[in-house]
């Protein structure tokens, strides 16, 4: 592991206690709402905030160890930092901003490095501009170039794209994915944007109230949240209380088969993502297949390329939110009928310990 | 030289005292203001109170303490005079020290405000790349320079007008420690209203020039902030 963080910080009204790791070339997303401690974690790694206890090692170098009294100054830690509002030095040109941290380099070496990064981040022709003469997207590219100019052991990104508009954000995300392949260092990316987290992350640490609730590969976080809170934070809309018994979980009077078989019996939390729920045509005379129940549409929210439907059960079963893409919505003719059969596929149901 | 009863010595001494006092202000006040701006709230308010102390004291009281501290009555004064051969009482450098102490709060306040306006994100990013000392020279000074310049002008003006502490520490010796303000005092006491009038008019002129300079700097500050 080239990034190892285990820190504890006590403030009067907040306690941060997190442990995260990342390998070279791995992009780890610190995901959480504001106030969850994700930015403070980043600042601690950078040395801008001092934890009360713990240890931080970057590329094998211990930069902080409370028990041994080690606390390296930020500029000795070899970190590259990019913040939300670019923070370019307003009195310096693009080239001077990029070369800012290259103290002790010869003029030629600095110029060469600035040129390399300009090419890497498509900044050609902007070298002599001042920050206020650059667009938001260009400014953030310069900030990235500046953070990567020195040979750093970790790249720290604190909500770097949230001040940009949607189209630019998409461009820069793609750019970051390309960049990640070229720099062989761990990247820590702080965000509260679920879609961004899913797009960029190799692994995700879900933070809430100063603690890491779950830390693992992206798919694991999204497919197998460890708790009700993680499921909520990662955008799961359907969360129910249930009673597990063998491979069945009883939810609102409806026995649902689940895969795999839950490890424990008794009270559990059970969840399913809105986009994993299926709708079938209702046939009053036909049999009701496994994991299906009858429900009426009570709300239909159109988001352009998708619809979110709220359905209320007509008997046993939970009230659910179902997300369906615009095309199947039209093919099925959902707008014209109120009564549907909802299927909750066994493999898409997530069973978690009751919290 | 002599014009309308004015000896040019008054201007020479005033220029010397004011320049040295302003230099002292900048040298002591700038790092102090930076330290206050960067400290945690508790430490900052303590340092800040200390820096503001001369503002709440009568200048004559400051002069009195200096007279005692730099003169032979105190151990420090004896050390200065007997061991180092530095005599500050009744000299123009003594007057400059007195003026610098009186104007320090104004200089520090103005400079500190300039440092506090720097985006904390800029300083954070800078700190991850270069040493704190370099952050001061390469980020803080260039970004706060309009405030620093304004503070220098304000300090200069205050130093030029210093009277209370100066007259106690350096007295009012024509050609040696007599400055424009003490000369005006002297002229008024002696009933020389023509001289007092001329000197006062000159200070008015200098004051207008300094205020114009300040207005110009303020305009610059506004523009820099918009960028």
Coordinates of C-alpha atoms in Angstrom, one line a residue:
Chain A
X1 CA 0.0 0.0 0.0
X2 CA 1.4 3.4 -0.9
X3 CA -1.1 5.4 1.0
X4 CA -1.9 4.4 4.6
X5 CA -3.9 6.6 6.8
X6 CA -5.2 5.9 10.3
X7 CA -6.0 9.0 12.2
X8 CA -8.0 10.3 15.2
X9 CA -8.9 13.9 15.7
X10 CA -11.1 15.2 18.5
X11 CA -12.7 18.6 18.4
X12 CA -15.2 20.0 20.9
X13 CA -18.2 19.0 18.7
X14 CA -16.8 16.5 16.2
X15 CA -14.6 13.5 16.2
X16 CA -12.8 12.2 13.2
X17 CA -11.7 8.6 13.3
X18 CA -10.8 7.2 9.9
X19 CA -8.6 4.6 8.3
X20 CA -8.1 4.4 4.5
X21 CA -5.6 2.8 2.2
X22 CA -4.8 3.0 -1.5
X23 CA -2.4 1.4 -3.9
X24 CA -0.3 3.2 -6.6
X25 CA -2.5 4.1 -9.5
X26 CA -5.7 3.6 -7.4
X27 CA -8.3 6.3 -7.2
X28 CA -10.0 6.2 -3.9
X29 CA -13.1 8.4 -3.4
X30 CA -13.9 9.8 0.0
X31 CA -17.7 10.0 -0.3
X32 CA -20.0 11.7 2.2
X33 CA -22.1 14.7 2.9
X34 CA -20.6 18.0 4.1
X35 CA -19.5 17.7 7.7
X36 CA -18.8 14.0 7.3
X37 CA -15.0 14.6 7.8
X38 CA -13.9 13.9 4.2
X39 CA -12.2 17.3 3.7
X40 CA -10.6 17.2 7.2
X41 CA -9.2 13.7 6.3
X42 CA -7.7 15.2 3.1
X43 CA -6.2 18.2 5.0
X44 CA -4.7 15.8 7.5
X45 CA -2.9 13.9 4.8
X46 CA -1.6 17.1 3.4
X47 CA -0.4 18.2 6.8
X48 CA -2.7 21.3 6.9
X49 CA -4.5 19.8 9.9
X50 CA -2.9 17.9 12.7
X51 CA -4.6 14.8 14.0
X52 CA -4.4 14.0 17.8
X53 CA -3.4 10.4 17.2
X54 CA -2.6 8.0 14.4
X55 CA -0.2 7.5 11.5
X56 CA 0.0 8.6 7.9
X57 CA 2.5 7.0 5.4
X58 CA 2.9 8.0 1.8
X59 CA 4.9 5.8 -0.5
X60 CA 6.6 4.1 2.4
X61 CA 7.6 7.4 4.1
X62 CA 6.0 8.1 7.5
X63 CA 4.9 11.7 7.3
X64 CA 2.9 11.6 10.5
X65 CA 3.1 9.4 13.6
X66 CA 1.7 10.8 16.8
X67 CA 3.3 8.1 19.0
X68 CA 6.8 8.8 17.6
X69 CA 6.3 12.6 17.4
X70 CA 6.6 12.7 13.7
X71 CA 4.8 15.5 11.9
X72 CA 6.3 16.6 8.6
X73 CA 5.5 20.1 7.4
X74 CA 3.1 20.1 4.4
X75 CA 5.8 21.0 1.8
X76 CA 8.0 18.1 2.9
X77 CA 5.3 15.5 2.4
X78 CA 5.3 15.3 -1.4
X79 CA 1.6 15.8 -1.8
X80 CA -0.2 17.5 -4.7
X81 CA -3.4 19.4 -3.7
X82 CA -6.2 20.7 -5.8
X83 CA -9.1 22.5 -4.2
X84 CA -12.6 23.3 -5.2
X85 CA -12.1 27.0 -6.3
X86 CA -8.9 26.4 -8.2
X87 CA -6.8 28.7 -5.9
X88 CA -4.4 29.8 -8.6
X89 CA -2.0 32.5 -7.6
X90 CA -3.6 35.6 -9.2
X91 CA -0.3 37.5 -9.6
X92 CA 1.4 34.7 -11.5
X93 CA 1.0 33.4 -15.1
X94 CA 0.0 29.9 -16.0
X95 CA 3.6 28.9 -16.4
X96 CA 4.6 30.5 -13.1
X97 CA 1.7 28.8 -11.4
X98 CA 2.7 25.4 -12.7
X99 CA 6.4 26.0 -11.8
X100 CA 5.5 27.4 -8.3
X101 CA 6.6 24.4 -6.3
X102 CA 9.7 23.7 -8.4
X103 CA 12.1 25.4 -6.0
X104 CA 15.8 24.5 -6.5
X105 CA 15.2 23.5 -10.2
X106 CA 17.2 25.2 -12.9
X107 CA 15.4 27.6 -15.2
X108 CA 15.7 25.1 -18.1
X109 CA 14.4 22.2 -16.0
X110 CA 11.4 24.3 -14.9
X111 CA 10.6 25.3 -18.4
X112 CA 10.8 21.7 -19.6
X113 CA 8.5 20.5 -16.8
X114 CA 6.0 23.3 -17.5
X115 CA 6.0 22.3 -21.1
X116 CA 5.5 18.6 -20.3
X117 CA 2.5 19.4 -18.0
X118 CA 1.1 21.9 -20.5
X119 CA 1.1 19.1 -23.1
X120 CA -0.4 16.6 -20.6
X121 CA -3.3 18.9 -19.7
X122 CA -3.8 20.7 -23.0
X123 CA -2.7 24.1 -21.8
X124 CA -0.6 25.0 -24.9
X125 CA -0.7 28.7 -25.7
X126 CA -1.9 29.7 -22.3
X127 CA 1.5 29.8 -20.6
X128 CA 1.6 33.6 -20.4
X129 CA -2.0 34.2 -19.3
X130 CA -3.0 35.3 -15.8
X131 CA -5.6 33.3 -14.0
X132 CA -8.4 35.8 -14.5
X133 CA -7.8 35.5 -18.3
X134 CA -8.6 31.8 -18.1
X135 CA -12.0 30.0 -18.1
X136 CA -13.0 27.9 -15.1
X137 CA -12.1 24.7 -16.8
X138 CA -8.7 26.0 -17.9
X139 CA -8.0 27.3 -14.4
X140 CA -8.7 23.8 -12.9
X141 CA -6.4 22.2 -15.5
X142 CA -3.6 24.6 -14.4
X143 CA -4.4 23.7 -10.8
X144 CA -4.0 20.0 -11.7
X145 CA -0.7 20.7 -13.6
X146 CA 0.6 22.7 -10.6
X147 CA -0.2 19.8 -8.2
X148 CA 1.5 17.3 -10.4
X149 CA 4.6 19.4 -11.4
X150 CA 6.7 18.1 -8.5
X151 CA 7.2 14.4 -8.2
X152 CA 4.5 13.8 -5.7
X153 CA 3.6 10.6 -3.8
X154 CA -0.2 11.2 -3.7
X155 CA -2.6 13.5 -5.5
X156 CA -5.3 15.0 -3.2
X157 CA -8.4 16.4 -4.9
X158 CA -11.0 18.2 -2.7
X159 CA -14.2 18.4 -4.7
X160 CA -12.2 19.7 -7.7
X161 CA -15.0 19.9 -10.2
X162 CA -17.9 21.1 -8.2
X163 CA -17.5 24.7 -9.1
X164 CA -17.7 24.0 -12.8
X165 CA -20.8 23.6 -14.9
X166 CA -22.0 20.2 -15.9
X167 CA -20.5 19.9 -19.4
X168 CA -17.0 21.0 -18.2
X169 CA -17.3 18.7 -15.3
X170 CA -17.8 15.8 -17.6
X171 CA -14.8 16.8 -19.7
X172 CA -12.5 17.1 -16.7
X173 CA -13.7 13.8 -15.2
X174 CA -12.7 12.0 -18.5
X175 CA -9.4 13.9 -18.4
X176 CA -8.8 12.7 -14.8
X177 CA -9.5 9.1 -15.8
X178 CA -6.9 9.4 -18.6
X179 CA -4.5 11.2 -16.2
X180 CA -4.8 8.4 -13.7
X181 CA -3.4 5.9 -16.1
X182 CA -0.3 8.1 -16.7
X183 CA 0.6 9.0 -13.1
X184 CA 1.4 5.9 -11.0
X185 CA 0.4 7.3 -7.6
X186 CA -2.7 7.0 -5.4
X187 CA -5.3 9.6 -6.0
X188 CA -7.6 10.7 -3.2
X189 CA -10.8 12.3 -4.5
X190 CA -13.3 14.0 -2.1
X191 CA -16.8 14.4 -3.4
X192 CA -20.4 14.4 -2.3
X193 CA -21.6 13.7 -5.8
X194 CA -22.8 10.1 -6.1
X195 CA -22.5 9.9 -9.9
X196 CA -19.0 11.4 -9.8
X197 CA -18.0 8.9 -7.1
X198 CA -19.3 6.0 -9.2
X199 CA -17.7 7.2 -12.4
X200 CA -14.2 7.8 -11.1
X201 CA -13.7 5.5 -8.1
X202 CA -11.7 2.3 -8.0
X203 CA -12.6 2.1 -4.4
X204 CA -14.8 4.2 -2.2
X205 CA -14.7 5.1 1.5
X206 CA -18.1 6.1 2.7
X207 CA -17.8 8.7 5.5
X208 CA -20.5 9.8 7.9
X209 CA -20.1 11.7 11.1
X210 CA -16.4 11.4 11.1
X211 CA -16.2 7.6 10.7
X212 CA -15.7 5.3 7.7
X213 CA -18.8 3.3 7.4
X214 CA -17.5 1.1 4.6
X215 CA -14.4 1.1 2.5
X216 CA -14.1 -1.2 -0.5
X217 CA -14.1 -1.6 -4.3
X218 CA -16.7 0.5 -6.0
X219 CA -19.0 -2.3 -7.0
X220 CA -19.0 -3.7 -3.6
X221 CA -20.1 -0.4 -2.1
X222 CA -22.9 0.0 -4.6
X223 CA -24.1 -3.6 -4.8
X224 CA -23.5 -4.7 -1.2
X225 CA -23.8 -1.8 1.2
X226 CA -22.8 -3.0 4.7
X227 CA -25.5 -1.1 6.5
X228 CA -28.8 0.8 6.1
X229 CA -26.9 4.1 6.4
X230 CA -24.4 3.3 3.6
X231 CA -27.4 2.2 1.4
X232 CA -29.1 5.5 2.1
X233 CA -25.9 7.6 1.4
X234 CA -25.3 5.7 -1.8
X235 CA -28.7 6.5 -3.2
X236 CA -30.8 3.4 -2.4
X237 CA -34.4 4.6 -2.3
X238 CA -36.1 1.4 -1.2
X239 CA -35.2 0.4 2.4
X240 CA -37.4 -1.9 4.5
X241 CA -37.4 -3.7 7.7
X242 CA -37.8 -7.5 7.3
X243 CA -37.6 -10.8 9.1
X244 CA -35.2 -13.3 7.6
X245 CA -35.9 -17.1 7.7
X246 CA -33.8 -19.3 5.5
X247 CA -33.7 -17.9 2.0
X248 CA -36.9 -15.8 2.6
X249 CA -37.3 -12.4 4.1
X250 CA -40.8 -11.3 5.1
X251 CA -41.5 -7.7 4.2
X252 CA -44.8 -6.1 4.9
X253 CA -46.5 -9.5 4.8
X254 CA -44.8 -10.5 1.6
X255 CA -42.2 -13.3 1.6
X256 CA -39.3 -12.4 -0.7
X257 CA -36.7 -14.9 -1.9
X258 CA -33.2 -13.5 -1.6
X259 CA -29.9 -14.5 -3.2
X260 CA -27.5 -15.4 -1.6
X261 CA -29.1 -16.9 1.5
X262 CA -28.7 -14.5 4.4
X263 CA -26.2 -15.5 7.1
X264 CA -28.5 -14.9 9.9
X265 CA -32.2 -15.3 10.7
X266 CA -34.4 -12.8 12.4
X267 CA -34.7 -9.0 12.0
X268 CA -32.8 -7.5 9.0
X269 CA -32.8 -4.5 6.9
X270 CA -33.5 -5.1 3.2
X271 CA -33.0 -2.8 0.3
X272 CA -33.3 -2.6 -3.5
X273 CA -32.2 0.2 -5.9
X274 CA -35.1 1.9 -7.7
X275 CA -33.6 1.0 -11.1
X276 CA -33.4 -2.7 -10.2
X277 CA -37.2 -3.0 -9.6
X278 CA -39.2 -4.4 -12.6
X279 CA -42.7 -3.7 -13.7
X280 CA -44.9 -6.3 -15.4
X281 CA -48.4 -6.0 -17.0
X282 CA -51.1 -6.8 -14.5
X283 CA -53.3 -9.8 -15.4
X284 CA -56.2 -10.1 -12.9
X285 CA -56.6 -13.8 -13.7
X286 CA -53.0 -14.8 -14.0
X287 CA -50.9 -16.3 -11.1
X288 CA -48.5 -14.0 -9.3
X289 CA -44.9 -15.1 -9.8
X290 CA -42.2 -15.2 -7.1
X291 CA -41.2 -11.9 -5.5
X292 CA -44.1 -10.1 -7.2
X293 CA -46.9 -8.0 -5.8
X294 CA -49.7 -5.8 -7.2
X295 CA -49.4 -2.1 -6.8
X296 CA -50.9 1.2 -8.0
X297 CA -48.9 4.1 -9.4
X298 CA -49.4 7.1 -7.1
X299 CA -46.8 9.4 -8.6
X300 CA -44.9 9.7 -11.8
X301 CA -41.9 12.0 -11.9
X302 CA -40.4 12.6 -15.4
X303 CA -36.7 13.3 -15.5
X304 CA -36.4 13.4 -19.3
X305 CA -34.4 10.3 -19.9
X306 CA -35.9 8.4 -17.1
X307 CA -39.1 8.2 -14.9
X308 CA -39.3 7.7 -11.2
X309 CA -42.6 6.0 -10.2
X310 CA -44.0 5.7 -6.7
X311 CA -46.1 2.6 -6.2
X312 CA -48.5 1.7 -3.4
X313 CA -49.2 -2.0 -2.7
X314 CA -52.7 -3.4 -3.1
X315 CA -52.3 -6.0 -0.5
X316 CA -49.1 -7.6 0.9
X317 CA -45.8 -5.9 -0.1
X318 CA -43.9 -2.7 0.5
X319 CA -44.4 0.8 -1.1
X320 CA -41.6 1.2 -3.6
X321 CA -40.0 3.6 -5.9
X322 CA -39.2 2.3 -9.4
X323 CA -37.0 3.9 -11.9
X324 CA -37.5 3.1 -15.5
X325 CA -35.7 4.4 -18.6
X326 CA -37.8 6.5 -21.0
X327 CA -37.9 3.9 -23.8
X328 CA -39.3 0.9 -21.7
X329 CA -41.7 3.4 -20.1
X330 CA -43.2 4.2 -23.5
X331 CA -43.1 0.6 -24.8
X332 CA -44.9 -0.7 -21.7
X333 CA -47.4 2.2 -21.9
X334 CA -46.9 3.0 -18.2
X335 CA -48.6 6.4 -18.5
X336 CA -51.9 4.7 -19.6
X337 CA -52.4 2.2 -16.7
X338 CA -52.5 2.6 -13.0
X339 CA -52.2 -1.0 -11.8
X340 CA -49.0 -2.9 -12.2
X341 CA -47.2 -5.9 -10.9
X342 CA -43.9 -5.1 -9.3
X343 CA -41.1 -7.6 -9.2
X344 CA -38.2 -7.4 -6.8
X345 CA -35.6 -9.8 -8.3
X346 CA -34.0 -12.1 -5.7
X347 CA -30.4 -11.3 -6.8
X348 CA -30.9 -7.5 -6.6
X349 CA -32.2 -7.5 -3.0
X350 CA -29.6 -6.4 -0.5
X351 CA -29.9 -7.9 3.0
X352 CA -28.1 -6.1 5.8
X353 CA -28.0 -6.5 9.6
X354 CA -30.8 -4.6 11.3
X355 CA -29.5 -1.2 12.5
Chain B
X1 CA 19.4 78.6 5.2
X2 CA 16.6 80.6 6.6
X3 CA 13.2 81.5 5.1
X4 CA 10.5 83.4 7.0
X5 CA 12.2 82.3 10.2
X6 CA 12.3 78.6 9.2
X7 CA 15.5 76.8 9.4
X8 CA 15.8 73.8 7.0
X9 CA 17.1 71.8 9.9
X10 CA 13.5 71.3 11.0
X11 CA 12.8 69.5 7.7
X12 CA 16.0 67.5 7.7
X13 CA 15.3 66.2 11.2
X14 CA 11.7 65.6 10.5
X15 CA 12.6 63.6 7.4
X16 CA 15.2 61.6 9.2
X17 CA 12.9 60.8 12.2
X18 CA 9.9 60.0 10.0
X19 CA 11.9 57.8 7.6
X20 CA 13.7 55.8 10.3
X21 CA 10.4 55.4 12.3
X22 CA 8.6 54.2 9.2
X23 CA 11.3 51.7 8.4
X24 CA 11.2 50.4 12.0
X25 CA 7.4 50.1 11.7
X26 CA 7.7 48.0 8.5
X27 CA 10.4 45.8 9.8
X28 CA 8.7 45.0 13.1
X29 CA 5.1 45.4 12.1
X30 CA 5.0 43.3 8.9
X31 CA 6.1 40.0 10.5
X32 CA 4.0 40.7 13.6
X33 CA 0.9 41.3 11.4
X34 CA 1.5 38.1 9.5
X35 CA 1.9 36.2 12.7
X36 CA -1.4 37.6 14.0
X37 CA -3.2 36.8 10.8
X38 CA -1.9 33.2 10.7
X39 CA -2.3 32.4 14.4
X40 CA -5.1 30.5 16.1
X41 CA -7.8 32.9 17.5
X42 CA -6.6 32.8 21.1
X43 CA -3.0 33.5 20.3
X44 CA -4.0 36.1 17.6
X45 CA -6.1 38.1 20.0
X46 CA -3.3 38.1 22.6
X47 CA -0.7 39.3 20.1
X48 CA -3.2 41.7 18.6
X49 CA -3.9 43.3 22.0
X50 CA -0.2 43.7 22.7
X51 CA 0.2 45.4 19.3
X52 CA -2.7 47.7 20.0
X53 CA -1.4 48.8 23.5
X54 CA 0.3 52.0 22.3
X55 CA -3.0 53.1 20.8
X56 CA -4.7 53.3 24.1
X57 CA -1.8 54.9 26.0
X58 CA -1.2 58.7 25.9
X59 CA 1.9 59.2 23.7
X60 CA 3.4 61.1 26.6
X61 CA 3.1 58.0 28.8
X62 CA 4.9 56.0 26.1
X63 CA 7.6 58.7 26.0
X64 CA 7.9 58.5 29.7
X65 CA 8.5 54.7 29.7
X66 CA 11.0 55.1 26.9
X67 CA 12.8 57.8 28.7
X68 CA 13.1 55.5 31.7
X69 CA 13.9 52.4 29.6
X70 CA 16.5 53.9 27.4
X71 CA 18.1 56.2 30.0
X72 CA 20.6 55.5 32.7
X73 CA 17.9 54.8 35.3
X74 CA 17.2 51.3 33.9
X75 CA 19.6 48.4 33.6
X76 CA 18.8 48.1 29.9
X77 CA 19.6 51.8 29.4
X78 CA 22.9 51.5 31.3
X79 CA 23.8 48.5 29.2
X80 CA 23.0 50.5 26.0
X81 CA 24.9 53.6 27.0
X82 CA 27.9 52.2 29.0
X83 CA 28.5 48.9 27.2
X84 CA 27.4 49.5 23.7
X85 CA 27.9 53.3 23.6
X86 CA 24.4 53.8 22.2
X87 CA 22.8 57.0 23.5
X88 CA 19.2 57.3 22.4
X89 CA 17.8 59.9 24.8
X90 CA 17.8 63.4 23.3
X91 CA 18.8 62.1 19.9
X92 CA 16.8 61.9 16.6
X93 CA 17.0 58.0 16.5
X94 CA 15.4 58.1 19.9
X95 CA 12.7 60.3 18.5
X96 CA 12.2 57.8 15.7
X97 CA 11.9 54.8 18.1
X98 CA 9.3 56.8 20.0
X99 CA 7.3 57.7 16.9
X100 CA 7.5 54.1 15.6
X101 CA 6.0 52.7 18.8
X102 CA 3.2 55.2 18.7
X103 CA 2.3 54.4 15.0
X104 CA 2.9 50.6 15.2
X105 CA -0.8 49.8 16.0
X106 CA -2.0 51.6 12.9
X107 CA 0.5 49.9 10.7
X108 CA -0.1 46.5 12.1
X109 CA -3.9 46.8 11.9
X110 CA -3.9 47.9 8.3
X111 CA -1.3 45.2 7.2
X112 CA -3.1 42.5 9.2
X113 CA -6.3 43.3 7.3
X114 CA -4.5 42.8 4.0
X115 CA -3.1 39.5 5.1
X116 CA -6.4 38.3 6.3
X117 CA -8.0 39.0 2.9
X118 CA -5.8 36.4 1.2
X119 CA -7.9 33.4 0.2
X120 CA -7.0 30.6 2.8
X121 CA -7.1 28.0 0.0
X122 CA -4.3 29.9 -1.8
X123 CA -2.1 29.7 1.3
X124 CA -3.1 26.1 1.9
X125 CA -2.0 25.1 -1.6
X126 CA 1.2 27.1 -1.3
X127 CA 2.1 25.5 2.0
X128 CA 2.0 22.0 0.4
X129 CA 4.6 23.2 -2.1
X130 CA 7.0 25.6 -0.4
X131 CA 8.3 26.4 3.1
X132 CA 6.4 28.8 5.3
X133 CA 9.1 31.5 4.8
X134 CA 8.8 31.3 1.1
X135 CA 4.9 31.4 1.4
X136 CA 5.4 34.7 3.2
X137 CA 7.6 36.2 0.5
X138 CA 6.1 34.6 -2.6
X139 CA 2.4 34.7 -1.8
X140 CA 1.6 36.8 1.3
X141 CA 3.7 39.9 0.4
X142 CA 2.7 40.1 -3.3
X143 CA -1.0 39.6 -2.6
X144 CA -1.2 42.0 0.3
X145 CA 1.1 44.7 -1.1
X146 CA -1.6 47.3 -1.6
X147 CA -2.5 47.0 2.1
X148 CA 1.2 47.1 3.0
X149 CA 1.7 50.2 1.0
X150 CA -1.4 51.9 2.5
X151 CA -0.2 50.9 6.0
X152 CA 3.2 52.4 5.2
X153 CA 1.7 55.7 4.1
X154 CA -0.5 55.8 7.2
X155 CA 2.4 55.0 9.4
X156 CA 4.5 57.6 7.6
X157 CA 1.9 60.3 8.2
X158 CA 1.5 59.3 11.8
X159 CA 5.3 59.4 12.3
X160 CA 5.5 62.8 10.7
X161 CA 3.0 64.2 13.2
X162 CA 4.3 62.5 16.3
X163 CA 4.6 65.0 19.1
X164 CA 4.0 63.6 22.7
X165 CA 6.4 60.8 22.9
X166 CA 9.0 62.5 20.8
X167 CA 9.2 65.6 22.9
X168 CA 9.7 63.6 26.0
X169 CA 12.3 61.2 24.7
X170 CA 14.2 63.6 22.4
X171 CA 13.2 67.0 23.7
X172 CA 13.0 69.9 21.3
X173 CA 16.6 70.8 20.4
X174 CA 16.7 73.0 17.2
X175 CA 19.0 71.4 14.6
X176 CA 19.1 68.1 16.5
X177 CA 15.7 66.8 17.5
X178 CA 13.4 69.6 16.6
X179 CA 10.8 68.3 14.2
X180 CA 7.9 70.2 12.4
X181 CA 5.4 69.4 15.1
X182 CA 7.7 70.4 18.0
X183 CA 8.7 73.5 16.0
X184 CA 5.1 74.5 15.7
X185 CA 4.7 74.1 19.4
X186 CA 7.8 76.2 20.0
X187 CA 6.7 78.9 17.6
X188 CA 3.2 79.1 19.2
X189 CA 4.7 79.3 22.7
X190 CA 7.0 82.1 21.6
X191 CA 4.1 84.0 20.0
X192 CA 5.7 83.6 16.5
X193 CA 2.4 83.2 14.7
X194 CA 3.9 83.8 11.2
X195 CA 6.2 80.8 11.6
X196 CA 3.6 78.6 13.2
X197 CA 1.2 79.5 10.4
X198 CA 3.8 78.7 7.7
X199 CA 4.8 75.3 9.3
X200 CA 1.1 74.3 9.8
X201 CA 0.3 75.2 6.2
X202 CA 3.2 73.0 5.1
X203 CA 1.9 70.0 7.1
X204 CA -1.5 70.6 5.5
X205 CA 0.1 70.4 2.1
X206 CA 2.0 67.2 3.0
X207 CA -1.1 65.8 4.4
X208 CA -3.1 66.3 1.2
X209 CA -0.3 64.7 -0.8
X210 CA -0.3 61.6 1.5
X211 CA -4.1 61.3 1.4
X212 CA -4.1 61.4 -2.4
X213 CA -1.5 58.6 -2.3
X214 CA -3.8 56.7 0.0
X215 CA -6.8 57.2 -2.3
X216 CA -4.8 55.9 -5.2
X217 CA -3.7 52.8 -3.2
X218 CA -7.2 52.2 -2.1
X219 CA -8.3 52.3 -5.7
X220 CA -5.6 49.8 -6.6
X221 CA -6.8 47.5 -3.8
X222 CA -10.3 47.6 -5.0
X223 CA -9.2 46.7 -8.5
X224 CA -6.9 43.8 -7.3
X225 CA -9.8 42.4 -5.3
X226 CA -12.0 42.3 -8.3
X227 CA -9.6 40.2 -10.3

